[in-house]
Coordinates of C-alpha atoms in Angstrom, one line a residue:
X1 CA 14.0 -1.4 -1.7
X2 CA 16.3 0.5 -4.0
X3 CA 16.5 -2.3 -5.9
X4 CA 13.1 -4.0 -6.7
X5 CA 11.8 -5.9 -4.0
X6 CA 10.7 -9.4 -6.4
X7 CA 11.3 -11.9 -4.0
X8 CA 7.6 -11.3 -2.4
X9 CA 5.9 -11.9 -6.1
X10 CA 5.1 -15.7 -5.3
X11 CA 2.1 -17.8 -5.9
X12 CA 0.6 -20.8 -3.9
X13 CA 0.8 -24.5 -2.8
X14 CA 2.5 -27.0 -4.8
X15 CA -0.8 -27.9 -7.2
X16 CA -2.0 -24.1 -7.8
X17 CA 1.4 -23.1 -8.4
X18 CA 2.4 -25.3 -10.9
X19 CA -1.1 -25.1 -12.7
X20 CA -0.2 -20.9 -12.4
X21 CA 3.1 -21.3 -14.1
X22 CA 1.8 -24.0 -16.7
X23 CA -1.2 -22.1 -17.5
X24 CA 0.7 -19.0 -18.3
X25 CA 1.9 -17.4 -15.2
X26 CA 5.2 -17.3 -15.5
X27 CA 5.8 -13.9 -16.0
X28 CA 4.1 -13.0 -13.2
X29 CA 7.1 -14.7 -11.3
X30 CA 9.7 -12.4 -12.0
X31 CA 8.0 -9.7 -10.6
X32 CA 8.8 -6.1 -11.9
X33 CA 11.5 -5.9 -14.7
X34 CA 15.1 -5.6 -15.1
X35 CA 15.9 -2.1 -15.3
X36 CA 13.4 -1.6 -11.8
X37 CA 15.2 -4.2 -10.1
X38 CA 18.4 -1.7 -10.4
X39 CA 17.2 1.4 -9.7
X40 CA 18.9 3.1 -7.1
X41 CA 17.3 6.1 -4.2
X42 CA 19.1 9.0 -5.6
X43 CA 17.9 12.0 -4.7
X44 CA 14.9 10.9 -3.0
X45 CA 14.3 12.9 0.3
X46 CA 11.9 11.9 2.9
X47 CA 9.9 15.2 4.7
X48 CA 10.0 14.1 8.6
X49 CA 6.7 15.1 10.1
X50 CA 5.2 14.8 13.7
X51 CA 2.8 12.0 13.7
X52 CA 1.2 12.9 16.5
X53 CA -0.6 16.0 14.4
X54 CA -1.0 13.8 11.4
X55 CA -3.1 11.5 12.6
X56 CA -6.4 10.7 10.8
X57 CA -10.0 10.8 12.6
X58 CA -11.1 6.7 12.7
X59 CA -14.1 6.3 11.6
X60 CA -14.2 2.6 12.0
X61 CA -17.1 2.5 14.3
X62 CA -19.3 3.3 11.8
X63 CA -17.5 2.1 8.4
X64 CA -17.0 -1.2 8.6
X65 CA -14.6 -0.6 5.6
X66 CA -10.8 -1.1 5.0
X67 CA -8.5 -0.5 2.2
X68 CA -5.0 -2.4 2.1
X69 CA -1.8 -2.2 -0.2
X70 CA 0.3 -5.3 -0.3
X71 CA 2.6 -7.3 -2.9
X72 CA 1.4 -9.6 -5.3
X73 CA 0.4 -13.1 -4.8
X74 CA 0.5 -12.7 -1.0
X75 CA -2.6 -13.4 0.3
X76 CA -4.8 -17.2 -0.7
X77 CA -7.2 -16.4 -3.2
X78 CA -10.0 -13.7 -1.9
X79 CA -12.2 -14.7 -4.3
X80 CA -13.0 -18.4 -2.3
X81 CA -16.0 -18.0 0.2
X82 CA -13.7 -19.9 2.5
X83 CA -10.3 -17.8 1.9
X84 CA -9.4 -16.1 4.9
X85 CA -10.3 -12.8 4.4
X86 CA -13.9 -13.7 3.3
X87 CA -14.2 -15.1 6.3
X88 CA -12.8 -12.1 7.9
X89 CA -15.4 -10.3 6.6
X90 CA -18.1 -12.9 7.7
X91 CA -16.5 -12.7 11.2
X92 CA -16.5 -8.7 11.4
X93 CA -18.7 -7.4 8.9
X94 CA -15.9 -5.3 7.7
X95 CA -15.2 -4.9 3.9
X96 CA -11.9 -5.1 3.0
X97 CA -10.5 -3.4 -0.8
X98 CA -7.3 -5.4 -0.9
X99 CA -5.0 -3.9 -4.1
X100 CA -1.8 -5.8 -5.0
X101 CA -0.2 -2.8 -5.8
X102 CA 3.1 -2.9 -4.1
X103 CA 5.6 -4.1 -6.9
X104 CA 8.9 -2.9 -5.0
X105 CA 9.5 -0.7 -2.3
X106 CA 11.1 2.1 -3.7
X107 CA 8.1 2.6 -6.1
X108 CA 5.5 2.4 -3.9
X109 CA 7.8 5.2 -1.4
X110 CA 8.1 7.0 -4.7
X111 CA 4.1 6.9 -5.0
X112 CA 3.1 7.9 -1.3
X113 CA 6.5 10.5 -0.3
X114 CA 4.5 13.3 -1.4
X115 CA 1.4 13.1 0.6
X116 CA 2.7 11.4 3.8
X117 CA 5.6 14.1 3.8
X118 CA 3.2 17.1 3.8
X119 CA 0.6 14.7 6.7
X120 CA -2.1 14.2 4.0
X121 CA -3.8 10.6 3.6
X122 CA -2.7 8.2 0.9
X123 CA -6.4 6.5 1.1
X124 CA -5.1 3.4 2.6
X125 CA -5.7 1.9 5.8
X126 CA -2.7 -0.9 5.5
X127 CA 0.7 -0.4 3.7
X128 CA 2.9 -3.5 3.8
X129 CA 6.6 -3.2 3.4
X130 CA 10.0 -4.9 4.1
X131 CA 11.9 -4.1 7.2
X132 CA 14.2 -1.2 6.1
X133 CA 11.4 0.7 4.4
X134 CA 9.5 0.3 7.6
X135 CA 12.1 1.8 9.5
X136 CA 12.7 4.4 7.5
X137 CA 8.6 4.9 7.3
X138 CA 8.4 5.1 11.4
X139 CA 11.6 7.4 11.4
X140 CA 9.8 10.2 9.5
X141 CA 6.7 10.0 11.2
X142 CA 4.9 9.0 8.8
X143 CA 3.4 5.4 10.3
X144 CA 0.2 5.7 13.0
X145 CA 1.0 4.4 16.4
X146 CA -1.1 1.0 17.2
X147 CA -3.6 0.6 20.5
X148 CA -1.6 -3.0 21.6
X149 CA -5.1 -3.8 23.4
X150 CA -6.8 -4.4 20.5
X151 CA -3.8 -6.4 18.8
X152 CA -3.5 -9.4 22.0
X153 CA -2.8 -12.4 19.6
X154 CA -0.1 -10.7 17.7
X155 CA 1.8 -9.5 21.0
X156 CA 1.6 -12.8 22.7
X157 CA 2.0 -15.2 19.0
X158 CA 5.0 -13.2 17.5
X159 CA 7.7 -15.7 16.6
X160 CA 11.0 -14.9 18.9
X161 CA 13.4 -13.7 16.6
X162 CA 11.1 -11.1 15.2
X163 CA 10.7 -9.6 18.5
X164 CA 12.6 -6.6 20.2
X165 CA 13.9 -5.0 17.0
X166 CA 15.8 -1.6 17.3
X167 CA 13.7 0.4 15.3
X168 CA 10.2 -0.8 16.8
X169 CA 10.9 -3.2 19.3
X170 CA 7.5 -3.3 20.9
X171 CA 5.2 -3.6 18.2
X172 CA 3.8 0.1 18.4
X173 CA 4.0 1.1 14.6
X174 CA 4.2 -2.5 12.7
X175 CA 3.1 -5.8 12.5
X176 CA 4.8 -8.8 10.3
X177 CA 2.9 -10.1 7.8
X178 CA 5.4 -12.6 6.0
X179 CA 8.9 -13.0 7.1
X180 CA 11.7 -15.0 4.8
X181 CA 15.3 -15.7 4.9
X182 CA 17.9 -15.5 2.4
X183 CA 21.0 -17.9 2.3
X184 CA 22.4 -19.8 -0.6
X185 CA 20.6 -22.1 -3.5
X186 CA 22.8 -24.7 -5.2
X187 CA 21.6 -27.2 -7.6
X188 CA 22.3 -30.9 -6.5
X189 CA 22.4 -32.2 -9.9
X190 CA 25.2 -30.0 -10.9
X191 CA 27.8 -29.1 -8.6
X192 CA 28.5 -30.1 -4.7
X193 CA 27.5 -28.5 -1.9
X194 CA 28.3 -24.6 -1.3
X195 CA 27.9 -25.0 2.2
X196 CA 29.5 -20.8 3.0
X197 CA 28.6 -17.5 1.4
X198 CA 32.6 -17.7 1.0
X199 CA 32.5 -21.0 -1.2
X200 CA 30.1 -19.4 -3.2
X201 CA 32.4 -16.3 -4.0
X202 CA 36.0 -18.3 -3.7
X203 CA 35.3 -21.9 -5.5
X204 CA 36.8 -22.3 -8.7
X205 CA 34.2 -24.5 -10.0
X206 CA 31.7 -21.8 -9.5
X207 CA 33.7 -18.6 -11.1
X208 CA 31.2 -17.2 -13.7
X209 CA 28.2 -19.9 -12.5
X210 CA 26.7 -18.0 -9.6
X211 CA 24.6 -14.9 -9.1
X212 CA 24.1 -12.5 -6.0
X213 CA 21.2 -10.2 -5.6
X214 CA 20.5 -7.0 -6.3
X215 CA 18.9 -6.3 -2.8
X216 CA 21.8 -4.2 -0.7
X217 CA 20.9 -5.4 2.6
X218 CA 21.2 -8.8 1.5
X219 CA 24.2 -9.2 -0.4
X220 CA 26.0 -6.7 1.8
X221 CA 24.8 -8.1 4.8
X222 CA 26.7 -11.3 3.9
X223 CA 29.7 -9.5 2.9
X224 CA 29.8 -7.6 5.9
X225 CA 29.6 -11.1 7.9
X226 CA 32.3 -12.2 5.8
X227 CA 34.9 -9.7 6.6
X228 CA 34.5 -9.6 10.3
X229 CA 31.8 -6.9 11.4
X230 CA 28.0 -7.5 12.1
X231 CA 25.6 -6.3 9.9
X232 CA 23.5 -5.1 12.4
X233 CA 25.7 -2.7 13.7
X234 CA 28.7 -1.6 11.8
X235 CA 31.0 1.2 10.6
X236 CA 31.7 3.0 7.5
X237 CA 35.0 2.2 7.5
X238 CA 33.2 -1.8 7.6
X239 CA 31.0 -1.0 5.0
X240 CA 33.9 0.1 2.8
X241 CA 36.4 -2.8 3.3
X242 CA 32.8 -5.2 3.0
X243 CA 32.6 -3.3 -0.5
X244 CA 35.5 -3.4 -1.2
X245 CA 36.0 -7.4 -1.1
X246 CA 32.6 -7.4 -3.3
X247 CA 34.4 -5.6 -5.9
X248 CA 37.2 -7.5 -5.8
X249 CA 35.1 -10.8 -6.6
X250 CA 33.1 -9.2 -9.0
X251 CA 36.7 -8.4 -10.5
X252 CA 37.5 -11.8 -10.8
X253 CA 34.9 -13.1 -13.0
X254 CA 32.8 -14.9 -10.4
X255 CA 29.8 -13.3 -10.5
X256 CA 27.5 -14.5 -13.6
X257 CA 25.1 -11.7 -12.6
X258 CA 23.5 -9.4 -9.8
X259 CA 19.7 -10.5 -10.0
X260 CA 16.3 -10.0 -8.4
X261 CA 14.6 -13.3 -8.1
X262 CA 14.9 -14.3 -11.5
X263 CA 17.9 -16.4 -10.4
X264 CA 15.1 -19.0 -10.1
X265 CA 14.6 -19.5 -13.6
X266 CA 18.6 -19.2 -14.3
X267 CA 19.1 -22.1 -11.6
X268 CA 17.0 -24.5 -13.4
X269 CA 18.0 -23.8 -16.8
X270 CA 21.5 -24.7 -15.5
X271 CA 22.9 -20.6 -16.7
X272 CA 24.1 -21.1 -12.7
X273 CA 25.3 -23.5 -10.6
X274 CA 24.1 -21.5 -6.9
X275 CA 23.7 -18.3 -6.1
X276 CA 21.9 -16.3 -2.9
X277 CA 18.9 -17.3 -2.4
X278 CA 15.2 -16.4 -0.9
X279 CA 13.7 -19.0 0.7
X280 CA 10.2 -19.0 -0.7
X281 CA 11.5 -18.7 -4.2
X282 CA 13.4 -22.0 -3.7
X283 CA 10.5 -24.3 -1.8
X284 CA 8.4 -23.1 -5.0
X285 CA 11.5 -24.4 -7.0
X286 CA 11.9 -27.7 -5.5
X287 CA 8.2 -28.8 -6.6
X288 CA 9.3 -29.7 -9.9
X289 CA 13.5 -29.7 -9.6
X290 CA 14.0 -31.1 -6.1
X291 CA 17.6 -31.2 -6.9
X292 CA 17.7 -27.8 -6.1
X293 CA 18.4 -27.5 -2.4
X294 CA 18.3 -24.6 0.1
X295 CA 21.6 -24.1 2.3
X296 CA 22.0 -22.3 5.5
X297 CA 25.6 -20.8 4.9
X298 CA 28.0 -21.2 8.0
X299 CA 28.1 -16.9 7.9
X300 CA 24.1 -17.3 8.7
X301 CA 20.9 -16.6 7.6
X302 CA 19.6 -13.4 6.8
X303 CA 16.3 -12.8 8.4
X304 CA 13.4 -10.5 7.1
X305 CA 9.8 -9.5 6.9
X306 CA 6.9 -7.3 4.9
X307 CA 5.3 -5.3 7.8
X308 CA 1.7 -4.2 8.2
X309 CA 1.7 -0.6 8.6
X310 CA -1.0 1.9 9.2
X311 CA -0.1 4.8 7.5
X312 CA -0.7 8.7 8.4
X313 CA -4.1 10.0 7.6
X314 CA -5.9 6.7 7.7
X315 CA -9.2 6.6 8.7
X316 CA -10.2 2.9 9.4
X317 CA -7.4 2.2 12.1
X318 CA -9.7 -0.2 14.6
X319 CA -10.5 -2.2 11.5
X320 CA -6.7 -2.7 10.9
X321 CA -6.0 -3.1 14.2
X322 CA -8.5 -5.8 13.7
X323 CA -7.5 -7.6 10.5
X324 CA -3.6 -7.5 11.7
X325 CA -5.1 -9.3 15.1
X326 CA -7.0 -11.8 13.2
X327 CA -4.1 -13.1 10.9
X328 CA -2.1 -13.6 14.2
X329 CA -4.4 -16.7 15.3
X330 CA -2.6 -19.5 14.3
X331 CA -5.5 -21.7 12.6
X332 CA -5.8 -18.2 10.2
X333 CA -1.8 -18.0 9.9
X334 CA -1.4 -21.8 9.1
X335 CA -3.9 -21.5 6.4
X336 CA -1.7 -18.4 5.0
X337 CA 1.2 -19.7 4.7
X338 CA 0.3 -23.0 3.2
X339 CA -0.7 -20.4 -0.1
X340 CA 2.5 -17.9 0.2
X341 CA 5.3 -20.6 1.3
X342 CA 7.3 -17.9 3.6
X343 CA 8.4 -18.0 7.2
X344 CA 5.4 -18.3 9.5
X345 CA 5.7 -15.2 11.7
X346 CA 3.0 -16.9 14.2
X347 CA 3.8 -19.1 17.3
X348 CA 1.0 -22.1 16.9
X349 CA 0.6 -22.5 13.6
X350 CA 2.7 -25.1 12.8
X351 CA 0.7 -27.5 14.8
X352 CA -2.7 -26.2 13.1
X353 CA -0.6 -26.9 9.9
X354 CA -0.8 -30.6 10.3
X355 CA -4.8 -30.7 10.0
X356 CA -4.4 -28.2 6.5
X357 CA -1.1 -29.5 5.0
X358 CA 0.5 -32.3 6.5
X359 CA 3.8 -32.0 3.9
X360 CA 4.3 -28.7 5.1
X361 CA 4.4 -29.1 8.9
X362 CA 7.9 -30.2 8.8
X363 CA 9.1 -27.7 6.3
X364 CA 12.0 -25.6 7.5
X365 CA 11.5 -23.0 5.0
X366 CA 8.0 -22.4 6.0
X367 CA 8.7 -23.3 10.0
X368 CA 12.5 -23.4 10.6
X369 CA 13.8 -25.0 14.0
X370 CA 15.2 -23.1 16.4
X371 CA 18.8 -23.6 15.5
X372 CA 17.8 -22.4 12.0
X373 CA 16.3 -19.3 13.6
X374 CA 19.5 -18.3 16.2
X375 CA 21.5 -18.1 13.1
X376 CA 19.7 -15.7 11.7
X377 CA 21.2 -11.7 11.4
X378 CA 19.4 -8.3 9.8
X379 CA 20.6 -5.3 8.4
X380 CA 20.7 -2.2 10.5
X381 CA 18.2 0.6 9.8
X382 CA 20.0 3.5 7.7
X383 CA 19.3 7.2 7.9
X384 CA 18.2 8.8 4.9
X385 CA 22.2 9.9 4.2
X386 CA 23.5 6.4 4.5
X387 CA 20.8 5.2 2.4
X388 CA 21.3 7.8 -0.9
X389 CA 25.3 6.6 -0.1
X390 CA 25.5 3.6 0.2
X391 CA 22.9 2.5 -2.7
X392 CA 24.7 4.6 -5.1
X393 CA 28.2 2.8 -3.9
X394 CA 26.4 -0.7 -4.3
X395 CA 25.2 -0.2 -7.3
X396 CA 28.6 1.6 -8.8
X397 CA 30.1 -1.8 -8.1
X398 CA 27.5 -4.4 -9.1
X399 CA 26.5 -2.5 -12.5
X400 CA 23.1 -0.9 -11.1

């Protein structure tokens, strides 16, 4: 994302979490730094190419190999004989080099533009990235098209609301690996409930106690909601007026700070009251503050996820194909997400949850209801214009 991309840097289950954090990991938790978190996409073209002619030569058949970028912390630890990618290995024979070295999304576009512009191979098999940067990704060619035949379990487990989505709406380019939503964290233990995204901007107890985030589509998305349009289709003339109210709070004070998910740490040391929230970041939170408390504003929810994509120029796409198929049956996703804490993008796993993690079966963070889930919204995919213009006017008004 233009701004850094931290919510994904998350760790696992309640007891290897807290021993992560106690034993030093804290600063893993904060992801990339400060100044990353803020840096906007100027100037940053994308080359569109014909995928069709880009398209690497599989070799899958006879290298049983596969190389895959994804962010840190997001996987249960590989190094466990019973994790489940050793035993996707044991299954299929197939090796996989698994790098955690996607830190934010505008710095890993940054990394691969050049070579995926100009159809050469970026020597992976798997990129995964958030929604928008997919989108943008599949709009200039640069994303392989997937064989649906050899990916049954993820076109028939797909959770609902991830399904039909404008810029890929069958599943032809990406796959969800993780999906999360992002409403409103309060702590219980020092104000009331902010039960709307406009409490949390309008309340007079909050003013100088809450932070947004520095991820556009999140905070905008809200803001758009706010003053009347949908922020899944919308005009620039909504964009501006939705701007224009976010400058106006910021204006009056009530905004501590515009973070990435290093709210966290300012919610428990009491530096803020609330503030917008990832959901993963907050059921990690409640293991040892269970005063703070996750709210579904009365605007919504918004709804994403970090795709699997298989990127131009890759040369082990049937072994993708089958590691993206494998993580969409729901014995393999329930074990997932009892590590990484998100939104479990697979129908059936929250049943197989019960026999890995019974306090986690009811979790609404992890499985939400289906109430939770209709009140979900997403950002609309932006052209490459829209997104050097409207990052640059974002960030001129939260101090990017």
């Amino acid at each position: 994302m233009a701004t850094g991309d931290s919510r994904r840097v998350q760790h696992g289950p309640s007891t290897t979490r807290r021993a992560l954090l106690r034993g030093g990991g804290a600063a893993a938790f904060v992801g990339v730094s400060a100044a990353a978190l803020k840096l906007p996409f100027f100037g940053v073209e994308g080359a569109r190419v014909e995928a069709a002619s880009c398209v690497g030569t599989d070799v899958s058949a006879s290298q049983k190999e596969l190389v895959i970028s994804n962010w840190p912390a997001y996987i249960d630890p590989r190094r466990k004989k019973t994790s489940t990618s050793a035993v996707f290995t044991a299954q299929t024979g197939i090796t996989v080099d698994y790098t955690d070295d996607v830190n934010d999304n505008a710095e890993f576009y940054a990394k691969v533009k050049n070579q995926l512009g100009s159809c050469q191979p970026v020597g992976r098999d798997i990129m995964v990235l958030t929604d928008w940067m997919a989108a943008r990704m599949i709009d200039l060619g640069w994303i392989q098209e997937l064989d649906l035949a050899e990916i049954p379990d993820v076109t028939a487990n797909v959770i609902e609301p991830l399904r039909g989505l404008s810029w890929d709406p069958d599943f032809r380019h990406h796959v969800p690996w993780q999906t999360g939503l992002t409403g409103i964290a309060y702590n219980a233990d020092a104000v009331g409930e902010v039960g709307s995204f406009e409490e949390l901007l309008t309340r007079a107890d909050l003013k100088g106690r809450i932070s947004l985030l520095t991820e556009m589509r999140d905070t905008m998305g809200f803001m758009l909601k706010l003053t009347g349009a949908d922020p899944a289709e919308f005009t620039d003339d909504q964009w501006g007026t939705a701007l224009d109210e976010l400058r106006k709070v910021v204006a009056a004070g009530q905004v501590r700070a515009f973070t990435g998910n290093e709210y966290i740490q300012d919610l428990a040391a009491g530096n803020i009251v609330a503030c917008e929230a990832w959901s993963g970041d907050v059921i990690q939170a409640q293991f040892d503050n269970p005063a703070i408390k996750f709210v579904t504003p009365e605007e919504g929810l918004m709804l994403w996820s970090d795709n699997m994509l298989v990127p131009n120029g890759a040369t082990h796409q049937a072994n993708a194909e089958a590691w993206m198929n494998y993580y969409y049956d729901p014995v393999v996703a329930a074990k997932l997400a009892a590590w990484v804490n998100y939104i479990c993008p697979v129908q059936g796993a929250q049943a197989e949850m019960e026999k890995i993690d019974p306090s986690l079966v009811d979790n609404p963070l992890i499985f939400p209801d289906d109430a939770t889930l209709a009140a979900t919204m997403s950002f609309m995919p932006l052209d490459e214009e829209q997104i050097t213009r409207y990052e640059g006017a974002f960030a001129d008004v939260t101090g990017g």
